[in-house]
XYZ file of C-alpha atoms in Angstrom:
591
model
C 205.566 18.584 221.495
C 203.416 21.667 221.105
C 205.278 21.466 217.197
C 203.813 18.380 217.151
C 200.262 18.233 218.438
C 197.425 18.049 216.106
C 195.251 20.884 215.152
C 191.376 20.260 216.720
C 189.952 21.768 213.504
C 190.269 19.229 210.893
C 190.203 21.434 208.299
C 194.017 22.088 208.631
C 196.464 19.115 208.686
C 200.015 18.930 209.718
C 203.407 19.432 206.972
C 205.924 16.932 206.910
C 208.444 17.246 209.496
C 210.523 20.076 207.988
C 214.606 19.854 208.350
C 214.216 22.498 211.227
C 212.002 21.051 213.360
C 214.027 17.734 212.954
C 217.302 19.364 213.562
C 215.454 20.638 217.238
C 214.030 17.953 217.862
C 217.538 16.008 217.459
C 219.302 18.393 219.558
C 216.018 17.922 222.299
C 217.173 14.145 222.514
C 220.911 14.923 222.916
C 222.286 13.888 226.371
C 224.761 16.776 226.305
C 221.920 19.175 225.207
C 218.746 18.247 225.654
C 218.150 17.486 229.853
C 219.816 20.935 230.117
C 217.116 23.228 227.927
C 214.773 24.538 230.433
C 212.819 28.426 230.173
C 211.648 30.462 227.043
C 214.968 31.656 226.596
C 216.497 28.318 226.093
C 214.164 27.053 223.816
C 214.326 29.470 222.077
C 218.044 29.318 221.301
C 217.335 26.422 220.144
C 215.070 26.449 217.829
C 217.503 29.419 216.229
C 220.250 27.211 216.075
C 217.213 24.867 213.953
C 217.142 27.593 211.297
C 220.312 27.687 210.372
C 219.978 27.468 206.885
C 221.527 23.903 205.345
C 223.695 26.200 202.484
C 225.835 22.980 201.245
C 223.165 20.993 200.892
C 224.882 18.196 203.211
C 221.306 15.984 204.190
C 219.846 16.302 207.539
C 222.238 14.413 209.107
C 225.297 16.554 207.952
C 223.089 19.506 208.466
C 222.312 18.435 212.201
C 226.124 17.487 213.173
C 227.092 20.678 212.203
C 223.880 22.296 213.890
C 225.198 20.174 217.050
C 228.634 21.203 216.843
C 227.307 25.166 217.249
C 225.239 23.850 220.146
C 227.664 22.717 221.910
C 228.854 26.540 223.159
C 225.911 28.508 222.152
C 223.388 25.896 223.366
C 223.216 28.756 226.561
C 221.720 31.917 225.755
C 224.430 34.027 227.394
C 227.143 31.969 224.953
C 228.938 33.730 222.839
C 231.698 32.286 219.618
C 234.872 33.721 220.543
C 237.161 35.252 217.676
C 239.650 32.018 217.779
C 236.949 30.032 217.216
C 235.647 31.922 214.066
C 239.611 32.247 212.914
C 240.217 28.899 213.195
C 236.841 27.928 211.350
C 237.168 30.257 208.872
C 240.885 29.185 207.903
C 240.035 26.423 205.628
C 237.320 27.799 204.155
C 239.491 31.014 202.703
C 241.640 29.134 200.287
C 241.048 29.880 196.417
C 243.315 26.899 194.570
C 241.754 23.835 193.622
C 238.596 22.309 191.013
C 235.458 23.898 190.905
C 233.571 21.137 193.131
C 235.777 21.784 196.188
C 235.816 26.042 195.120
C 231.842 25.520 195.222
C 231.908 23.586 199.043
C 233.939 26.081 200.408
C 231.734 28.934 199.174
C 228.603 27.179 200.631
C 230.215 26.716 203.632
C 231.564 30.306 203.837
C 227.978 31.550 203.387
C 227.017 29.785 206.849
C 229.556 31.416 208.633
C 228.190 35.000 207.000
C 224.985 34.158 208.351
C 226.346 33.465 211.768
C 228.211 36.581 211.735
C 225.083 38.442 211.288
C 223.502 37.544 214.449
C 224.737 39.633 217.204
C 224.225 37.140 219.831
C 226.137 34.127 218.177
C 229.107 36.164 217.846
C 231.539 38.239 219.727
C 232.859 40.789 217.195
C 230.300 40.293 214.674
C 231.046 43.156 213.016
C 234.451 42.455 212.511
C 233.244 38.754 211.318
C 230.962 40.347 208.545
C 233.829 42.285 206.803
C 235.903 39.232 206.913
C 232.861 36.275 205.741
C 231.997 38.777 202.690
C 235.675 39.324 202.062
C 235.804 35.608 201.309
C 232.959 34.881 200.148
C 234.122 37.576 197.260
C 237.325 35.777 197.031
C 235.390 31.715 196.194
C 233.230 34.021 193.575
C 235.952 35.047 191.627
C 237.902 31.882 192.329
C 234.458 29.973 190.750
C 234.474 32.778 187.792
C 237.562 31.980 187.031
C 237.471 28.174 186.433
C 234.691 27.993 185.177
C 235.673 30.283 182.429
C 238.917 28.141 182.427
C 236.884 25.298 181.642
C 233.910 26.226 179.786
C 234.935 29.555 177.624
C 236.941 29.115 174.174
C 239.785 31.137 173.236
C 237.262 34.235 171.179
C 235.445 34.903 174.717
C 238.655 35.221 176.523
C 239.867 37.617 174.042
C 236.748 39.969 173.750
C 236.392 39.831 177.709
C 240.426 40.294 177.646
C 239.633 43.353 175.351
C 236.793 44.970 177.179
C 239.182 45.127 180.145
C 241.739 47.268 178.592
C 241.370 51.043 177.822
C 242.397 51.620 174.295
C 239.433 50.974 171.610
C 238.954 47.014 170.479
C 240.616 46.231 166.802
C 237.517 45.780 164.725
C 236.197 45.595 161.064
C 233.457 44.261 158.414
C 234.346 42.421 155.594
C 232.901 42.276 152.243
C 229.443 40.086 153.115
C 228.705 42.473 156.316
C 231.087 39.945 158.808
C 232.161 42.114 161.950
C 235.420 41.272 163.751
C 236.726 42.049 166.997
C 239.885 41.347 168.259
C 240.413 39.037 164.922
C 237.276 36.871 166.196
C 234.186 36.995 164.409
C 231.710 38.302 167.071
C 228.208 38.760 164.624
C 227.213 40.049 161.132
C 226.076 43.599 159.888
C 222.554 43.258 157.485
C 221.675 46.687 156.293
C 221.916 49.117 159.732
C 220.765 45.598 161.711
C 223.609 43.147 164.021
C 223.169 39.689 164.130
C 225.497 38.694 166.863
C 227.077 35.078 166.660
C 225.704 34.456 170.406
C 222.541 35.164 171.755
C 222.608 32.753 174.011
C 222.387 34.355 177.928
C 225.366 33.125 179.459
C 229.300 34.085 179.764
C 229.948 33.897 175.392
C 227.316 35.850 174.731
C 227.461 38.812 176.776
C 230.969 38.833 175.765
C 230.096 38.768 171.935
C 227.160 41.022 172.991
C 229.160 43.539 174.756
C 232.529 43.936 172.742
C 230.097 43.956 169.327
C 227.849 47.280 170.839
C 231.714 48.955 171.580
C 232.976 48.064 168.267
C 230.069 48.944 165.893
C 229.847 52.409 166.555
C 232.805 53.382 164.274
C 231.105 51.075 161.673
C 227.914 52.091 161.990
C 228.926 55.376 161.843
C 230.560 55.664 158.833
C 227.298 53.109 157.242
C 224.703 56.538 158.273
C 227.271 59.831 156.735
C 227.200 57.261 153.457
C 223.302 56.878 153.388
C 223.316 60.338 153.865
C 225.775 60.429 151.058
C 224.461 58.111 148.694
C 223.369 59.129 145.082
C 220.107 57.714 143.643
C 221.613 54.875 142.378
C 222.337 53.063 145.476
C 218.848 53.097 147.071
C 215.659 51.260 145.704
C 212.440 50.395 146.879
C 211.421 46.594 148.053
C 207.509 45.625 147.112
C 206.723 45.692 150.760
C 207.776 49.280 151.056
C 211.010 48.721 152.125
C 214.612 50.652 151.034
C 217.281 49.742 150.402
C 220.788 50.303 150.064
C 223.288 48.259 148.045
C 221.058 46.240 147.877
C 220.221 45.898 151.855
C 217.309 47.140 154.014
C 217.899 49.767 156.382
C 214.475 52.115 156.444
C 211.095 51.541 155.385
C 207.773 53.228 154.320
C 205.197 54.219 157.349
C 202.256 55.553 156.587
C 201.688 59.388 156.688
C 199.437 62.098 156.282
C 198.686 61.455 152.834
C 198.991 58.320 150.128
C 201.746 60.548 148.255
C 203.394 61.354 151.574
C 204.439 58.891 152.935
C 207.306 59.075 156.420
C 210.669 57.776 156.807
C 211.972 54.804 159.341
C 215.175 53.724 160.084
C 215.645 49.627 160.124
C 218.402 49.349 163.237
C 221.262 51.921 164.133
C 220.496 52.347 167.433
C 223.812 51.834 168.463
C 224.988 55.040 166.808
C 224.498 58.421 167.780
C 220.708 60.092 167.006
C 222.264 63.074 164.738
C 223.791 60.577 162.490
C 220.495 58.564 162.382
C 218.712 61.218 161.861
C 221.041 62.845 158.780
C 220.626 59.146 157.600
C 216.724 58.888 157.730
C 216.611 62.461 155.995
C 218.759 61.773 152.980
C 216.723 58.722 152.323
C 213.247 60.778 152.675
C 214.581 63.167 150.495
C 215.628 60.431 147.798
C 211.630 59.558 147.941
C 210.312 62.255 147.221
C 212.268 62.646 144.583
C 211.117 59.291 143.496
C 207.081 60.108 144.017
C 207.892 63.578 141.893
C 209.734 61.589 138.876
C 207.641 58.803 138.793
C 204.668 60.131 138.843
C 205.016 64.470 137.938
C 201.412 64.651 137.514
C 200.179 63.621 141.083
C 203.086 66.236 142.197
C 201.751 69.098 140.327
C 198.417 68.674 141.981
C 199.986 68.315 145.521
C 200.439 71.965 145.220
C 197.372 74.382 145.420
C 198.899 76.961 143.409
C 199.025 74.577 140.258
C 195.015 73.079 141.669
C 193.755 76.414 141.576
C 194.151 76.526 137.692
C 191.410 73.973 137.532
C 187.981 74.893 137.372
C 184.294 73.324 138.750
C 183.866 70.041 137.318
C 187.940 69.481 135.753
C 189.072 69.865 139.794
C 187.084 67.026 140.666
C 187.721 65.078 137.566
C 191.306 65.692 138.800
C 191.248 64.928 142.196
C 189.380 61.964 141.753
C 192.048 60.809 139.387
C 195.105 61.693 142.091
C 192.683 59.979 144.783
C 192.422 56.906 143.036
C 195.776 56.553 142.013
C 195.727 56.817 137.640
C 192.422 56.569 136.512
C 188.824 57.394 136.992
C 185.431 55.492 135.447
C 183.066 58.366 133.873
C 180.639 56.160 132.062
C 178.372 56.280 134.878
C 179.037 59.911 135.025
C 177.362 63.119 133.821
C 181.016 64.948 134.562
C 182.234 63.751 131.313
C 179.806 64.056 128.750
C 179.477 68.049 130.003
C 183.062 68.989 130.038
C 183.955 71.975 127.745
C 187.278 71.844 125.504
C 188.073 74.713 127.704
C 188.155 71.771 131.092
C 189.536 69.343 128.761
C 192.428 71.282 127.449
C 193.240 72.635 131.530
C 193.392 69.118 132.431
C 195.536 68.230 129.562
C 198.075 71.290 130.596
C 198.060 69.059 134.295
C 198.729 66.247 132.797
C 195.417 64.274 132.558
C 193.727 63.272 129.746
C 189.684 63.380 130.206
C 187.801 61.167 127.418
C 184.003 59.698 127.581
C 184.803 56.827 129.601
C 187.685 57.344 131.428
C 189.837 60.191 133.049
C 193.355 58.577 133.599
C 196.950 59.625 133.661
C 199.083 58.546 131.381
C 202.541 58.846 133.297
C 200.702 57.053 136.124
C 200.761 53.740 133.349
C 204.072 53.065 132.978
C 205.558 50.455 134.963
C 207.657 51.431 137.181
C 204.959 54.345 138.273
C 202.472 51.563 138.992
C 205.267 49.625 141.521
C 205.135 53.106 143.417
C 201.609 53.430 143.598
C 201.413 49.877 144.559
C 203.982 50.060 147.414
C 202.047 53.738 148.111
C 198.485 52.573 148.525
C 199.260 49.135 150.026
C 200.653 51.243 152.914
C 197.903 53.919 153.051
C 194.913 51.593 152.887
C 196.271 48.620 154.833
C 194.906 46.311 152.464
C 197.135 44.679 149.595
C 197.122 46.703 145.883
C 198.213 44.236 143.770
C 200.067 45.365 140.695
C 198.839 44.654 136.760
C 200.694 42.166 134.758
C 203.669 44.628 133.304
C 202.804 46.025 130.072
C 198.427 44.280 129.211
C 196.358 45.933 127.425
C 193.794 44.253 129.267
C 193.812 41.232 131.679
C 191.056 38.599 132.761
C 189.945 40.002 135.956
C 190.546 36.982 139.107
C 189.502 37.501 142.472
C 190.573 40.352 144.746
C 190.131 43.026 142.232
C 188.198 45.666 143.342
C 187.385 48.376 141.391
C 189.525 50.627 143.199
C 192.370 48.064 142.953
C 192.020 47.957 138.770
C 191.875 52.280 139.304
C 194.996 52.308 141.196
C 196.966 50.201 138.104
C 194.911 52.512 135.233
C 192.523 49.607 134.258
C 188.277 50.084 134.113
C 186.172 46.605 134.683
C 184.574 45.280 131.738
C 182.787 42.041 131.985
C 185.432 39.712 133.394
C 188.419 41.706 131.416
C 190.235 44.596 132.719
C 191.158 47.167 129.949
C 193.483 50.333 130.583
C 191.793 53.331 130.473
C 193.831 54.772 127.664
C 192.794 51.615 125.052
C 189.591 51.480 126.280
C 189.342 55.308 124.995
C 190.529 54.932 122.076
C 188.610 51.930 121.300
C 185.373 53.647 122.426
C 186.291 56.433 120.130
C 186.937 54.170 117.180
C 183.210 52.477 118.066
C 181.825 55.969 117.431
C 183.615 56.603 114.665
C 182.250 53.184 113.176
C 178.706 54.415 113.854
C 178.901 57.501 112.523
C 179.793 55.654 109.149
C 177.451 53.774 109.221
C 174.846 56.065 109.261
C 172.676 54.208 111.883
C 171.969 53.174 115.036
C 172.654 49.821 114.432
C 176.168 48.814 112.889
C 179.586 46.761 112.400
C 181.939 46.002 114.225
C 184.630 43.623 113.347
C 186.220 41.766 115.219
C 189.848 43.492 114.327
C 189.013 45.801 116.933
C 189.710 43.742 119.747
C 193.507 43.550 118.951
C 193.530 47.527 120.654
C 192.799 46.175 123.691
C 194.808 42.605 123.730
C 191.443 41.103 124.132
C 190.780 37.673 122.784
C 188.325 37.216 120.490
C 185.567 35.103 122.768
C 185.966 38.293 125.733
C 185.294 41.310 122.808
C 181.400 41.175 123.347
C 181.406 41.060 127.234
C 184.068 44.256 126.285
C 181.709 45.835 123.742
C 178.456 45.220 126.723
C 180.740 47.492 128.758
C 180.459 50.606 126.265
C 176.594 50.478 126.872
C 175.980 48.345 123.257
C 173.362 45.361 122.840
C 173.586 43.082 120.021
C 171.391 43.969 117.151
C 171.527 41.139 114.702
C 173.200 38.050 115.730
C 173.978 35.211 113.285
C 171.613 32.379 112.743
C 173.958 29.664 112.350
C 176.924 30.435 115.039
C 174.089 32.849 117.218
C 177.619 35.418 116.977
C 176.669 39.295 117.173
C 176.963 41.237 113.587
C 175.450 44.053 114.249
C 175.364 46.615 117.186
C 173.702 49.041 118.728
C 173.614 51.158 121.963
C 170.852 49.950 125.065
C 168.100 52.815 125.430
C 168.679 53.554 128.750
C 164.817 55.609 130.181
C 164.424 56.386 133.520
C 162.356 55.025 136.711
C 159.251 57.397 135.955
C 159.368 56.709 132.105
C 159.282 52.804 133.030
C 157.044 52.845 135.730
C 154.495 54.965 133.078
C 155.077 52.162 130.387
C 154.035 49.368 133.257
C 150.632 51.590 133.877
C 150.219 51.580 130.291
C 150.446 48.855 129.683
C 148.404 46.731 132.443
C 145.828 44.629 130.879
C 142.332 46.324 131.603
C 138.868 44.026 132.778
C 135.942 44.388 130.160
C 134.712 47.815 129.896
C 136.474 49.692 131.853
C 138.382 51.440 128.560
C 134.965 53.150 128.535
C 133.825 53.488 131.955
C 134.692 56.637 133.834
C 135.369 56.995 137.207
C 132.247 56.424 140.011
C 130.654 53.609 137.562
C 129.255 56.157 134.750
C 129.795 54.805 131.442
C 131.599 57.106 128.376
C 128.826 58.638 125.802
C 128.495 56.933 122.465
C 126.515 53.358 124.109
C 127.765 50.606 124.821
C 130.893 51.202 125.055
C 131.758 52.427 121.886
C 133.011 55.613 120.801
C 132.243 57.973 117.297
C 135.432 58.394 115.203
C 136.696 61.400 115.971
C 134.797 61.834 119.614
C 137.236 62.696 122.479
C 138.234 59.640 124.700
C 138.414 59.059 128.229
C 141.710 59.888 128.878
C 144.251 61.575 127.058
C 146.818 59.872 124.089
C 149.749 59.279 125.381
C 153.023 61.158 124.822
C 155.043 60.163 122.237
C 158.613 58.785 123.438
C 161.903 59.597 121.509
C 162.330 56.431 118.969
C 166.082 55.066 120.354
C 166.835 54.238 116.926
C 166.183 56.809 115.267
C 169.315 58.653 113.346
C 168.056 61.647 115.659
C 168.713 60.196 118.867
C 171.967 61.354 119.134
C 170.914 64.477 119.278
C 169.501 63.812 122.829
C 172.620 64.523 123.917
C 172.589 68.039 123.305
C 169.034 69.034 124.912
C 169.766 70.141 128.991
C 167.540 68.767 131.692
C 165.335 71.403 132.845
C 165.835 72.157 136.542
C 162.605 74.770 136.210
C 159.788 73.394 138.342
C 156.815 72.999 135.844
C 153.918 74.947 135.681
C 150.034 73.266 137.403
C 148.180 73.815 134.185
C 144.829 74.445 135.177
C 141.854 71.127 134.344
C 139.269 72.199 131.280
C 135.870 71.520 132.214
C 134.586 67.716 131.309
C 138.177 66.827 130.845
C 139.286 64.675 133.776
C 142.520 64.541 135.414
C 145.280 62.557 134.019
C 147.159 60.320 136.929
C 151.186 61.167 138.028
C 152.098 64.422 136.578
C 149.006 65.424 134.302
C 149.959 63.274 131.929
C 153.705 65.439 131.157
C 156.227 62.743 132.609
C 160.007 63.379 132.228
C 161.841 63.588 129.137
C 163.363 60.875 127.485
C 167.509 61.403 127.495
C 169.664 59.500 125.260
C 173.411 60.046 125.779
C 174.873 57.291 122.921
C 178.762 56.940 122.786
C 179.539 59.949 120.307
């Protein structure tokens, strides 16, 4: 009655009648059991019987009949099931013959008695029946397993299971396409060092296939790893994604190292093999990678050795370091070192494999197709950013999206407008421009359209390429507007530009003959006499950028010493800025 009593708390709701509660009510209503239930011990005994799990899934009525049968004997708390009664009940359940449904029913029923055997207050000899019910349950489980195997498992799985139970090693083979056979049955495929099982299901079949393959793969992997460790270079090659193939199958990959020229090597698969076998193969691949870098990038390999780099000094050493870090080339158009390298420094760089000119410094061996492929792989790996590869053999190409200056430098190209020009060809075109200028004998000179063939550039894009050398049109065709003469653009310093801006600023009326403080200059009416001193100092004459001698300005060393201040003369006002002495104009045309 207390189980059906509602809670006074309105928040709490009564659960639907559960199986144990329903069975308890049936026993209480039974005429042969209910009237005799008096006292706490008897109620507790009935409640324990009602809580017997329904292992058979027989439903309320079927389970109630089983419990009522037990209650006929066990309703009294002092009663026990005897050995003879247990023997009779278990005799029919111990049979292992029959089909799958019958075995499943007997297995569920024996679990009910296994539960009863673990209640010391239900049986006369619980320890004995715990052991017997466990033995019967194990036999029924094995019988069910065999029945399921006979129905659902194919001959391959049966053969593999039989082979795994034997002490002898399984007979395994590998075919020409990588298929692995065990005891005559295909269990999967070996791709490189990775095994792809024929069945990945979590079933008896899948487990049998994987276990058989794992046992059979050890000698196969050992043989393949030994072959990789002794492989000649021709059997190994790179993939564009940083992988390494052996006999056209992926077996390893590159990983980021301490330097972009020092990558690490990791095997892909082969975990079933011995660690020593895997390490021998990995070390052999790592040695091959090192040799490939040395073969394809000899200049970079030389610069990696401190004793070689020690032969370079000053600017030459810095340029060599920049070339090594960039990949193939660096742009010197905006750098003073390109103009100040001595002949000895250029010769030292040439000895190391670097050509340094006025436009670029580059490593010629790094611009070959094989070197470019390796640089793209290594830079992508180290920078964690895809490094595009330039078109093979292109003297120049149109720069699209994704091409940064760093990516161009890694490929050995420089940006000229909307085109990328190979560094060595840009240097060659630069010297050709210099020669044409010298032959002209003046700052304005002609550059024929045929020069575009040096850098494999279309004629329409060639003017933009020339502007990349610091050239501007000096004269254009009146009809077509195409440049006919070129000259170098003058490059003034910011201080000069600000001074010119101040000098070109329009003045108010009378400002030219008025001194600070509002006093008028001598000479009356704002007019100065010929030869008389003006209120301001004469302007410093600036060099003419179109002068034939402007090319000599590059030979002038900048004066790093601070300029001494002069004391102002009497009766002369100080000029603004730095006393009227602006920094010297430095013009650096391409020579």
